[in-house]
């Protein structure tokens, strides 16, 4: 059973984050627990370790826009996402925001700064109403001491992240914008997509500005690339939700780009 004991946070450079003042819940809802357990990394842990992690965590339900952590904060906690999405990024000097990643159900974050005792490098904000499983840094350390499996698993998790960041870095420096955009839509579809009769609907509100920030392009250029994919019948947009209509066609753009969409 998830505990309801208050999480003791170390001194931060900013006031106590908003999520920490919300009431803790003892139980994950059935669908939330299933989503968390279905995450590939978490599902790969032994049943005993999964139970140990969940038994030491608190459940916090946060509204969209709630700041989970800020760049420069001393790390306080390790987070698992059971519902919703958390946006990881930072503010740029020109006032724009850079979105590094969206963390969805079944994924975990915060362990890097919790382990190396250095300030966080990223802002973390609830992108939509979200349910988090939260473990304080001392609790994570205790679990690592008690379970060698967790130390090895966290090392593997961070190797996966590093490889993913290498691929993103390569995309930003070697691929045209339309190709980068197609790959980002593919990633969002894998994380947040639900198949339906019309295609794969991405259950995540993403604006054109946020798409632009996540692929390192201006909003105008991203709009141009999006219109080109829209005209080819690969994708659609309903409000702020994205729909992948032609997965095979989108994969072609992700692999080779769009010839009629110059940079």
PDB file of C-alpha atoms in Angstrom:
ATOM      1  CA  UNK A   1       0.000   0.000   0.000  1.00  0.00           C
ATOM      2  CA  UNK A   2       1.246   3.474  -0.772  1.00  0.00           C
ATOM      3  CA  UNK A   3       2.147   5.451   2.325  1.00  0.00           C
ATOM      4  CA  UNK A   4       0.605   8.769   3.334  1.00  0.00           C
ATOM      5  CA  UNK A   5       3.528  10.029   5.403  1.00  0.00           C
ATOM      6  CA  UNK A   6       4.615  13.572   4.478  1.00  0.00           C
ATOM      7  CA  UNK A   7       7.640  13.818   2.233  1.00  0.00           C
ATOM      8  CA  UNK A   8      10.444  15.788   3.851  1.00  0.00           C
ATOM      9  CA  UNK A   9      12.121  17.982   1.258  1.00  0.00           C
ATOM     10  CA  UNK A  10      15.616  19.435   1.548  1.00  0.00           C
ATOM     11  CA  UNK A  11      16.000  23.201   1.425  1.00  0.00           C
ATOM     12  CA  UNK A  12      15.319  24.507  -2.071  1.00  0.00           C
ATOM     13  CA  UNK A  13      16.410  27.721  -3.716  1.00  0.00           C
ATOM     14  CA  UNK A  14      12.738  28.502  -4.328  1.00  0.00           C
ATOM     15  CA  UNK A  15       9.563  28.153  -2.233  1.00  0.00           C
ATOM     16  CA  UNK A  16       8.115  24.693  -1.666  1.00  0.00           C
ATOM     17  CA  UNK A  17       6.772  23.431  -5.024  1.00  0.00           C
ATOM     18  CA  UNK A  18       2.998  23.580  -5.415  1.00  0.00           C
ATOM     19  CA  UNK A  19       2.575  19.815  -5.744  1.00  0.00           C
ATOM     20  CA  UNK A  20       4.152  19.267  -2.306  1.00  0.00           C
ATOM     21  CA  UNK A  21       1.340  21.196  -0.611  1.00  0.00           C
ATOM     22  CA  UNK A  22      -1.377  19.032  -2.188  1.00  0.00           C
ATOM     23  CA  UNK A  23      -2.945  16.178  -0.212  1.00  0.00           C
ATOM     24  CA  UNK A  24      -1.334  12.787  -0.614  1.00  0.00           C
ATOM     25  CA  UNK A  25      -3.479   9.809  -1.615  1.00  0.00           C
ATOM     26  CA  UNK A  26      -2.976   6.271  -0.427  1.00  0.00           C
ATOM     27  CA  UNK A  27      -3.952   4.410  -3.572  1.00  0.00           C
ATOM     28  CA  UNK A  28      -3.496   4.603  -7.296  1.00  0.00           C
ATOM     29  CA  UNK A  29      -6.675   4.093  -9.257  1.00  0.00           C
ATOM     30  CA  UNK A  30      -6.864   0.824 -11.155  1.00  0.00           C
ATOM     31  CA  UNK A  31      -6.153   2.378 -14.559  1.00  0.00           C
ATOM     32  CA  UNK A  32      -3.342   4.530 -13.147  1.00  0.00           C
ATOM     33  CA  UNK A  33      -1.575   1.544 -11.621  1.00  0.00           C
ATOM     34  CA  UNK A  34      -1.968  -0.443 -14.824  1.00  0.00           C
ATOM     35  CA  UNK A  35      -0.489   2.415 -16.870  1.00  0.00           C
ATOM     36  CA  UNK A  36       2.464   2.755 -14.514  1.00  0.00           C
ATOM     37  CA  UNK A  37       3.071  -0.997 -14.474  1.00  0.00           C
ATOM     38  CA  UNK A  38       2.947  -1.106 -18.288  1.00  0.00           C
ATOM     39  CA  UNK A  39       5.935   1.218 -18.692  1.00  0.00           C
ATOM     40  CA  UNK A  40       8.703  -0.883 -20.320  1.00  0.00           C
ATOM     41  CA  UNK A  41      11.372   0.064 -17.781  1.00  0.00           C
ATOM     42  CA  UNK A  42       9.182  -0.413 -14.712  1.00  0.00           C
ATOM     43  CA  UNK A  43       7.645  -3.606 -16.108  1.00  0.00           C
ATOM     44  CA  UNK A  44      11.154  -5.029 -16.454  1.00  0.00           C
ATOM     45  CA  UNK A  45      11.774  -4.847 -12.710  1.00  0.00           C
ATOM     46  CA  UNK A  46      11.111  -7.851 -10.507  1.00  0.00           C
ATOM     47  CA  UNK A  47       7.648  -7.960  -8.875  1.00  0.00           C
ATOM     48  CA  UNK A  48       9.231  -7.573  -5.436  1.00  0.00           C
ATOM     49  CA  UNK A  49      11.095  -4.415  -6.424  1.00  0.00           C
ATOM     50  CA  UNK A  50       8.021  -2.913  -8.098  1.00  0.00           C
ATOM     51  CA  UNK A  51       6.035  -3.539  -4.929  1.00  0.00           C
ATOM     52  CA  UNK A  52       8.807  -2.037  -2.784  1.00  0.00           C
ATOM     53  CA  UNK A  53       8.861   1.148  -4.879  1.00  0.00           C
ATOM     54  CA  UNK A  54       5.091   1.570  -4.864  1.00  0.00           C
ATOM     55  CA  UNK A  55       4.828   0.816  -1.138  1.00  0.00           C
ATOM     56  CA  UNK A  56       7.236   3.681  -0.371  1.00  0.00           C
ATOM     57  CA  UNK A  57       5.702   6.236  -2.711  1.00  0.00           C
ATOM     58  CA  UNK A  58       2.989   8.830  -2.357  1.00  0.00           C
ATOM     59  CA  UNK A  59       0.289   9.551  -4.896  1.00  0.00           C
ATOM     60  CA  UNK A  60      -0.138  13.205  -5.886  1.00  0.00           C
ATOM     61  CA  UNK A  61      -2.753  14.389  -8.369  1.00  0.00           C
ATOM     62  CA  UNK A  62      -1.889  17.726  -9.932  1.00  0.00           C
ATOM     63  CA  UNK A  63      -3.672  20.082 -12.304  1.00  0.00           C
ATOM     64  CA  UNK A  64      -2.305  21.181 -15.664  1.00  0.00           C
ATOM     65  CA  UNK A  65       0.286  23.912 -15.268  1.00  0.00           C
ATOM     66  CA  UNK A  66       1.453  22.917 -11.790  1.00  0.00           C
ATOM     67  CA  UNK A  67       5.231  23.251 -11.549  1.00  0.00           C
ATOM     68  CA  UNK A  68       6.801  20.013 -10.368  1.00  0.00           C
ATOM     69  CA  UNK A  69      10.335  21.379 -10.224  1.00  0.00           C
ATOM     70  CA  UNK A  70      12.450  24.270 -11.481  1.00  0.00           C
ATOM     71  CA  UNK A  71      15.868  24.501 -13.037  1.00  0.00           C
ATOM     72  CA  UNK A  72      18.382  25.255 -10.290  1.00  0.00           C
ATOM     73  CA  UNK A  73      16.403  23.547  -7.534  1.00  0.00           C
ATOM     74  CA  UNK A  74      18.182  21.074  -5.345  1.00  0.00           C
ATOM     75  CA  UNK A  75      16.652  17.707  -6.121  1.00  0.00           C
ATOM     76  CA  UNK A  76      13.966  16.554  -3.757  1.00  0.00           C
ATOM     77  CA  UNK A  77      12.181  13.607  -5.267  1.00  0.00           C
ATOM     78  CA  UNK A  78      11.910  10.840  -7.835  1.00  0.00           C
ATOM     79  CA  UNK A  79       8.698  10.811  -9.852  1.00  0.00           C
ATOM     80  CA  UNK A  80       6.732   8.186 -11.737  1.00  0.00           C
ATOM     81  CA  UNK A  81       3.911   9.264 -14.033  1.00  0.00           C
ATOM     82  CA  UNK A  82       0.744   7.171 -13.708  1.00  0.00           C
ATOM     83  CA  UNK A  83      -1.571   9.481 -15.675  1.00  0.00           C
ATOM     84  CA  UNK A  84      -1.196  12.587 -17.823  1.00  0.00           C
ATOM     85  CA  UNK A  85       2.097  14.096 -18.936  1.00  0.00           C
ATOM     86  CA  UNK A  86       4.929  16.221 -17.540  1.00  0.00           C
ATOM     87  CA  UNK A  87       6.812  18.617 -19.815  1.00  0.00           C
ATOM     88  CA  UNK A  88      10.575  18.830 -19.300  1.00  0.00           C
ATOM     89  CA  UNK A  89      12.348  21.886 -20.666  1.00  0.00           C
ATOM     90  CA  UNK A  90      13.705  25.296 -19.873  1.00  0.00           C
ATOM     91  CA  UNK A  91      13.169  28.966 -20.658  1.00  0.00           C
ATOM     92  CA  UNK A  92      15.455  30.545 -23.261  1.00  0.00           C
ATOM     93  CA  UNK A  93      17.013  33.999 -22.983  1.00  0.00           C
ATOM     94  CA  UNK A  94      14.764  35.374 -25.746  1.00  0.00           C
ATOM     95  CA  UNK A  95      11.615  34.484 -23.819  1.00  0.00           C
ATOM     96  CA  UNK A  96      10.791  31.284 -25.703  1.00  0.00           C
ATOM     97  CA  UNK A  97      10.651  27.903 -23.990  1.00  0.00           C
ATOM     98  CA  UNK A  98      12.557  24.816 -25.087  1.00  0.00           C
ATOM     99  CA  UNK A  99      10.762  21.493 -24.652  1.00  0.00           C
ATOM    100  CA  UNK A 100      13.220  18.659 -24.249  1.00  0.00           C
ATOM    101  CA  UNK A 101      10.702  15.898 -23.687  1.00  0.00           C
ATOM    102  CA  UNK A 102       7.251  14.887 -22.516  1.00  0.00           C
ATOM    103  CA  UNK A 103       7.176  12.249 -19.769  1.00  0.00           C
ATOM    104  CA  UNK A 104       4.076  10.094 -19.993  1.00  0.00           C
ATOM    105  CA  UNK A 105       2.412   7.207 -18.144  1.00  0.00           C
ATOM    106  CA  UNK A 106       4.842   4.486 -17.160  1.00  0.00           C
ATOM    107  CA  UNK A 107       7.894   6.757 -17.251  1.00  0.00           C
ATOM    108  CA  UNK A 108      10.043   8.070 -14.400  1.00  0.00           C
ATOM    109  CA  UNK A 109      12.139  11.223 -13.962  1.00  0.00           C
ATOM    110  CA  UNK A 110      14.108  13.116 -11.330  1.00  0.00           C
ATOM    111  CA  UNK A 111      16.522  10.327 -10.435  1.00  0.00           C
ATOM    112  CA  UNK A 112      19.595  11.923 -12.059  1.00  0.00           C
ATOM    113  CA  UNK A 113      19.648  15.005  -9.829  1.00  0.00           C
ATOM    114  CA  UNK A 114      18.557  12.938  -6.832  1.00  0.00           C
ATOM    115  CA  UNK A 115      21.576  10.670  -7.234  1.00  0.00           C
ATOM    116  CA  UNK A 116      24.327  13.162  -8.098  1.00  0.00           C
ATOM    117  CA  UNK A 117      23.222  15.820  -5.548  1.00  0.00           C
ATOM    118  CA  UNK A 118      23.452  18.619  -8.094  1.00  0.00           C
ATOM    119  CA  UNK A 119      20.773  21.203  -8.956  1.00  0.00           C
ATOM    120  CA  UNK A 120      18.198  20.241 -11.546  1.00  0.00           C
ATOM    121  CA  UNK A 121      18.944  21.230 -15.146  1.00  0.00           C
ATOM    122  CA  UNK A 122      15.322  21.364 -16.273  1.00  0.00           C
ATOM    123  CA  UNK A 123      11.917  22.781 -15.442  1.00  0.00           C
ATOM    124  CA  UNK A 124       9.201  20.149 -14.961  1.00  0.00           C
ATOM    125  CA  UNK A 125       5.587  21.245 -15.385  1.00  0.00           C
ATOM    126  CA  UNK A 126       2.382  19.195 -15.526  1.00  0.00           C
ATOM    127  CA  UNK A 127       1.317  19.523 -19.151  1.00  0.00           C
ATOM    128  CA  UNK A 128      -2.152  18.167 -18.386  1.00  0.00           C
ATOM    129  CA  UNK A 129      -3.926  16.863 -15.263  1.00  0.00           C
ATOM    130  CA  UNK A 130      -1.538  14.198 -14.010  1.00  0.00           C
ATOM    131  CA  UNK A 131      -1.081  11.580 -11.329  1.00  0.00           C
ATOM    132  CA  UNK A 132       2.417  11.144  -9.929  1.00  0.00           C
ATOM    133  CA  UNK A 133       4.017   8.590  -7.645  1.00  0.00           C
ATOM    134  CA  UNK A 134       6.575  10.494  -5.575  1.00  0.00           C
ATOM    135  CA  UNK A 135       9.518   9.141  -3.603  1.00  0.00           C
ATOM    136  CA  UNK A 136      11.759  11.404  -1.531  1.00  0.00           C
ATOM    137  CA  UNK A 137      15.484  11.332  -2.247  1.00  0.00           C
ATOM    138  CA  UNK A 138      16.344   9.512   1.028  1.00  0.00           C
ATOM    139  CA  UNK A 139      13.764   6.864   0.165  1.00  0.00           C
ATOM    140  CA  UNK A 140      15.278   6.358  -3.283  1.00  0.00           C
ATOM    141  CA  UNK A 141      18.715   6.042  -1.683  1.00  0.00           C
ATOM    142  CA  UNK A 142      17.413   3.449   0.798  1.00  0.00           C
ATOM    143  CA  UNK A 143      15.831   1.422  -1.977  1.00  0.00           C
ATOM    144  CA  UNK A 144      19.071   1.513  -3.949  1.00  0.00           C
ATOM    145  CA  UNK A 145      20.975   0.280  -0.880  1.00  0.00           C
ATOM    146  CA  UNK A 146      18.472  -2.504  -0.301  1.00  0.00           C
ATOM    147  CA  UNK A 147      18.048  -3.580  -3.928  1.00  0.00           C
ATOM    148  CA  UNK A 148      21.106  -3.949  -6.135  1.00  0.00           C
ATOM    149  CA  UNK A 149      18.652  -4.584  -8.959  1.00  0.00           C
ATOM    150  CA  UNK A 150      17.443  -0.980  -8.724  1.00  0.00           C
ATOM    151  CA  UNK A 151      20.976   0.424  -9.024  1.00  0.00           C
ATOM    152  CA  UNK A 152      21.562  -1.626 -12.155  1.00  0.00           C
ATOM    153  CA  UNK A 153      18.123  -0.768 -13.554  1.00  0.00           C
ATOM    154  CA  UNK A 154      18.652   2.976 -13.060  1.00  0.00           C
ATOM    155  CA  UNK A 155      22.002   2.698 -14.816  1.00  0.00           C
ATOM    156  CA  UNK A 156      20.280   1.004 -17.753  1.00  0.00           C
ATOM    157  CA  UNK A 157      17.523   3.639 -17.727  1.00  0.00           C
ATOM    158  CA  UNK A 158      20.019   6.457 -17.951  1.00  0.00           C
ATOM    159  CA  UNK A 159      21.919   4.677 -20.722  1.00  0.00           C
ATOM    160  CA  UNK A 160      18.626   4.569 -22.646  1.00  0.00           C
ATOM    161  CA  UNK A 161      18.107   8.293 -22.037  1.00  0.00           C
ATOM    162  CA  UNK A 162      21.642   9.088 -23.154  1.00  0.00           C
ATOM    163  CA  UNK A 163      21.228   7.132 -26.376  1.00  0.00           C
ATOM    164  CA  UNK A 164      17.915   8.895 -26.994  1.00  0.00           C
ATOM    165  CA  UNK A 165      19.538  12.290 -26.443  1.00  0.00           C
ATOM    166  CA  UNK A 166      22.346  11.365 -28.866  1.00  0.00           C
ATOM    167  CA  UNK A 167      19.715  10.552 -31.498  1.00  0.00           C
ATOM    168  CA  UNK A 168      17.894  13.841 -30.859  1.00  0.00           C
ATOM    169  CA  UNK A 169      21.183  15.748 -31.097  1.00  0.00           C
ATOM    170  CA  UNK A 170      21.937  14.034 -34.400  1.00  0.00           C
ATOM    171  CA  UNK A 171      18.460  14.924 -35.704  1.00  0.00           C
ATOM    172  CA  UNK A 172      18.842  18.597 -34.794  1.00  0.00           C
ATOM    173  CA  UNK A 173      22.173  18.900 -36.592  1.00  0.00           C
ATOM    174  CA  UNK A 174      21.802  16.633 -39.601  1.00  0.00           C
ATOM    175  CA  UNK A 175      18.124  16.418 -40.614  1.00  0.00           C
ATOM    176  CA  UNK A 176      15.773  18.879 -42.303  1.00  0.00           C
ATOM    177  CA  UNK A 177      12.899  20.247 -40.257  1.00  0.00           C
ATOM    178  CA  UNK A 178      10.116  18.169 -41.857  1.00  0.00           C
ATOM    179  CA  UNK A 179      12.009  14.984 -41.065  1.00  0.00           C
ATOM    180  CA  UNK A 180      12.565  16.078 -37.451  1.00  0.00           C
ATOM    181  CA  UNK A 181       8.899  16.996 -37.130  1.00  0.00           C
ATOM    182  CA  UNK A 182       7.765  13.611 -38.473  1.00  0.00           C
ATOM    183  CA  UNK A 183      10.004  11.823 -35.975  1.00  0.00           C
ATOM    184  CA  UNK A 184       8.643  13.912 -33.106  1.00  0.00           C
ATOM    185  CA  UNK A 185       5.058  13.099 -34.111  1.00  0.00           C
ATOM    186  CA  UNK A 186       6.015   9.421 -34.215  1.00  0.00           C
ATOM    187  CA  UNK A 187       7.426   9.671 -30.680  1.00  0.00           C
ATOM    188  CA  UNK A 188       4.281  11.359 -29.380  1.00  0.00           C
ATOM    189  CA  UNK A 189       2.141   8.706 -31.068  1.00  0.00           C
ATOM    190  CA  UNK A 190       4.119   5.932 -29.373  1.00  0.00           C
ATOM    191  CA  UNK A 191       3.843   7.622 -25.978  1.00  0.00           C
ATOM    192  CA  UNK A 192       0.339   9.037 -26.052  1.00  0.00           C
ATOM    193  CA  UNK A 193      -1.367   7.502 -29.093  1.00  0.00           C
ATOM    194  CA  UNK A 194      -4.616   5.531 -29.142  1.00  0.00           C
ATOM    195  CA  UNK A 195      -5.647   3.664 -32.279  1.00  0.00           C
ATOM    196  CA  UNK A 196      -9.071   4.370 -33.715  1.00  0.00           C
ATOM    197  CA  UNK A 197     -10.963   4.024 -36.988  1.00  0.00           C
ATOM    198  CA  UNK A 198      -9.495   7.286 -38.339  1.00  0.00           C
ATOM    199  CA  UNK A 199      -5.908   6.608 -37.283  1.00  0.00           C
ATOM    200  CA  UNK A 200      -3.762   7.084 -34.184  1.00  0.00           C
ATOM    201  CA  UNK A 201      -5.048   9.919 -32.029  1.00  0.00           C
ATOM    202  CA  UNK A 202      -2.406  11.559 -29.814  1.00  0.00           C
ATOM    203  CA  UNK A 203      -4.073  12.243 -26.457  1.00  0.00           C
ATOM    204  CA  UNK A 204      -1.875  15.203 -25.664  1.00  0.00           C
ATOM    205  CA  UNK A 205      -2.628  18.864 -26.294  1.00  0.00           C
ATOM    206  CA  UNK A 206       0.334  20.178 -28.282  1.00  0.00           C
ATOM    207  CA  UNK A 207       0.368  23.645 -29.806  1.00  0.00           C
ATOM    208  CA  UNK A 208       2.312  24.566 -32.927  1.00  0.00           C
ATOM    209  CA  UNK A 209       4.624  26.631 -30.722  1.00  0.00           C
ATOM    210  CA  UNK A 210       5.327  23.600 -28.496  1.00  0.00           C
ATOM    211  CA  UNK A 211       5.950  21.424 -31.537  1.00  0.00           C
ATOM    212  CA  UNK A 212       8.354  24.048 -32.853  1.00  0.00           C
ATOM    213  CA  UNK A 213      10.179  24.204 -29.526  1.00  0.00           C
ATOM    214  CA  UNK A 214      10.548  20.423 -29.394  1.00  0.00           C
ATOM    215  CA  UNK A 215      12.152  20.169 -32.860  1.00  0.00           C
ATOM    216  CA  UNK A 216      14.298  23.295 -32.754  1.00  0.00           C
ATOM    217  CA  UNK A 217      12.448  25.262 -35.431  1.00  0.00           C
ATOM    218  CA  UNK A 218      10.467  28.462 -35.684  1.00  0.00           C
ATOM    219  CA  UNK A 219       6.696  28.309 -35.515  1.00  0.00           C
ATOM    220  CA  UNK A 220       6.423  29.577 -39.103  1.00  0.00           C
ATOM    221  CA  UNK A 221       8.703  26.850 -40.483  1.00  0.00           C
ATOM    222  CA  UNK A 222       6.946  24.143 -38.478  1.00  0.00           C
ATOM    223  CA  UNK A 223       3.583  25.366 -39.775  1.00  0.00           C
ATOM    224  CA  UNK A 224       4.917  25.074 -43.336  1.00  0.00           C
ATOM    225  CA  UNK A 225       6.152  21.518 -42.764  1.00  0.00           C
ATOM    226  CA  UNK A 226       2.915  20.554 -41.026  1.00  0.00           C
ATOM    227  CA  UNK A 227       0.813  21.895 -43.926  1.00  0.00           C
ATOM    228  CA  UNK A 228       2.895  19.838 -46.360  1.00  0.00           C
ATOM    229  CA  UNK A 229       2.235  16.641 -44.353  1.00  0.00           C
ATOM    230  CA  UNK A 230      -1.423  17.622 -44.021  1.00  0.00           C
ATOM    231  CA  UNK A 231      -1.770  18.042 -47.793  1.00  0.00           C
ATOM    232  CA  UNK A 232      -0.286  14.583 -48.316  1.00  0.00           C
ATOM    233  CA  UNK A 233      -2.904  13.066 -45.991  1.00  0.00           C
ATOM    234  CA  UNK A 234      -0.381  11.912 -43.405  1.00  0.00           C
ATOM    235  CA  UNK A 235      -1.681  13.822 -40.386  1.00  0.00           C
ATOM    236  CA  UNK A 236      -4.601  15.931 -39.214  1.00  0.00           C
ATOM    237  CA  UNK A 237      -5.220  18.344 -36.374  1.00  0.00           C
ATOM    238  CA  UNK A 238      -8.394  18.712 -34.346  1.00  0.00           C
ATOM    239  CA  UNK A 239      -7.932  21.715 -32.073  1.00  0.00           C
ATOM    240  CA  UNK A 240      -4.705  21.046 -30.224  1.00  0.00           C
ATOM    241  CA  UNK A 241      -4.856  17.255 -30.695  1.00  0.00           C
ATOM    242  CA  UNK A 242      -2.883  15.502 -33.430  1.00  0.00           C
ATOM    243  CA  UNK A 243      -4.051  12.542 -35.506  1.00  0.00           C
ATOM    244  CA  UNK A 244      -1.728  10.278 -37.484  1.00  0.00           C
ATOM    245  CA  UNK A 245      -3.759   9.160 -40.502  1.00  0.00           C
ATOM    246  CA  UNK A 246      -1.068   7.396 -42.557  1.00  0.00           C
ATOM    247  CA  UNK A 247       1.575   5.756 -40.354  1.00  0.00           C
ATOM    248  CA  UNK A 248       3.485   4.295 -43.308  1.00  0.00           C
ATOM    249  CA  UNK A 249       3.599   7.658 -45.066  1.00  0.00           C
ATOM    250  CA  UNK A 250       4.721   9.413 -41.896  1.00  0.00           C
ATOM    251  CA  UNK A 251       7.466   6.795 -41.490  1.00  0.00           C
ATOM    252  CA  UNK A 252       8.677   7.611 -45.010  1.00  0.00           C
ATOM    253  CA  UNK A 253       8.969  11.291 -44.112  1.00  0.00           C
ATOM    254  CA  UNK A 254      10.703  10.389 -40.848  1.00  0.00           C
ATOM    255  CA  UNK A 255      13.232   8.325 -42.807  1.00  0.00           C
ATOM    256  CA  UNK A 256      13.768  10.555 -45.872  1.00  0.00           C
ATOM    257  CA  UNK A 257      12.139  13.961 -45.330  1.00  0.00           C
ATOM    258  CA  UNK A 258       9.877  15.860 -47.735  1.00  0.00           C
ATOM    259  CA  UNK A 259      11.345  16.863 -51.088  1.00  0.00           C
ATOM    260  CA  UNK A 260       8.749  19.623 -51.660  1.00  0.00           C
ATOM    261  CA  UNK A 261       9.217  21.205 -48.253  1.00  0.00           C
ATOM    262  CA  UNK A 262      12.436  23.255 -48.276  1.00  0.00           C
ATOM    263  CA  UNK A 263      14.015  24.465 -45.067  1.00  0.00           C
TER     264      UNK A 263
END
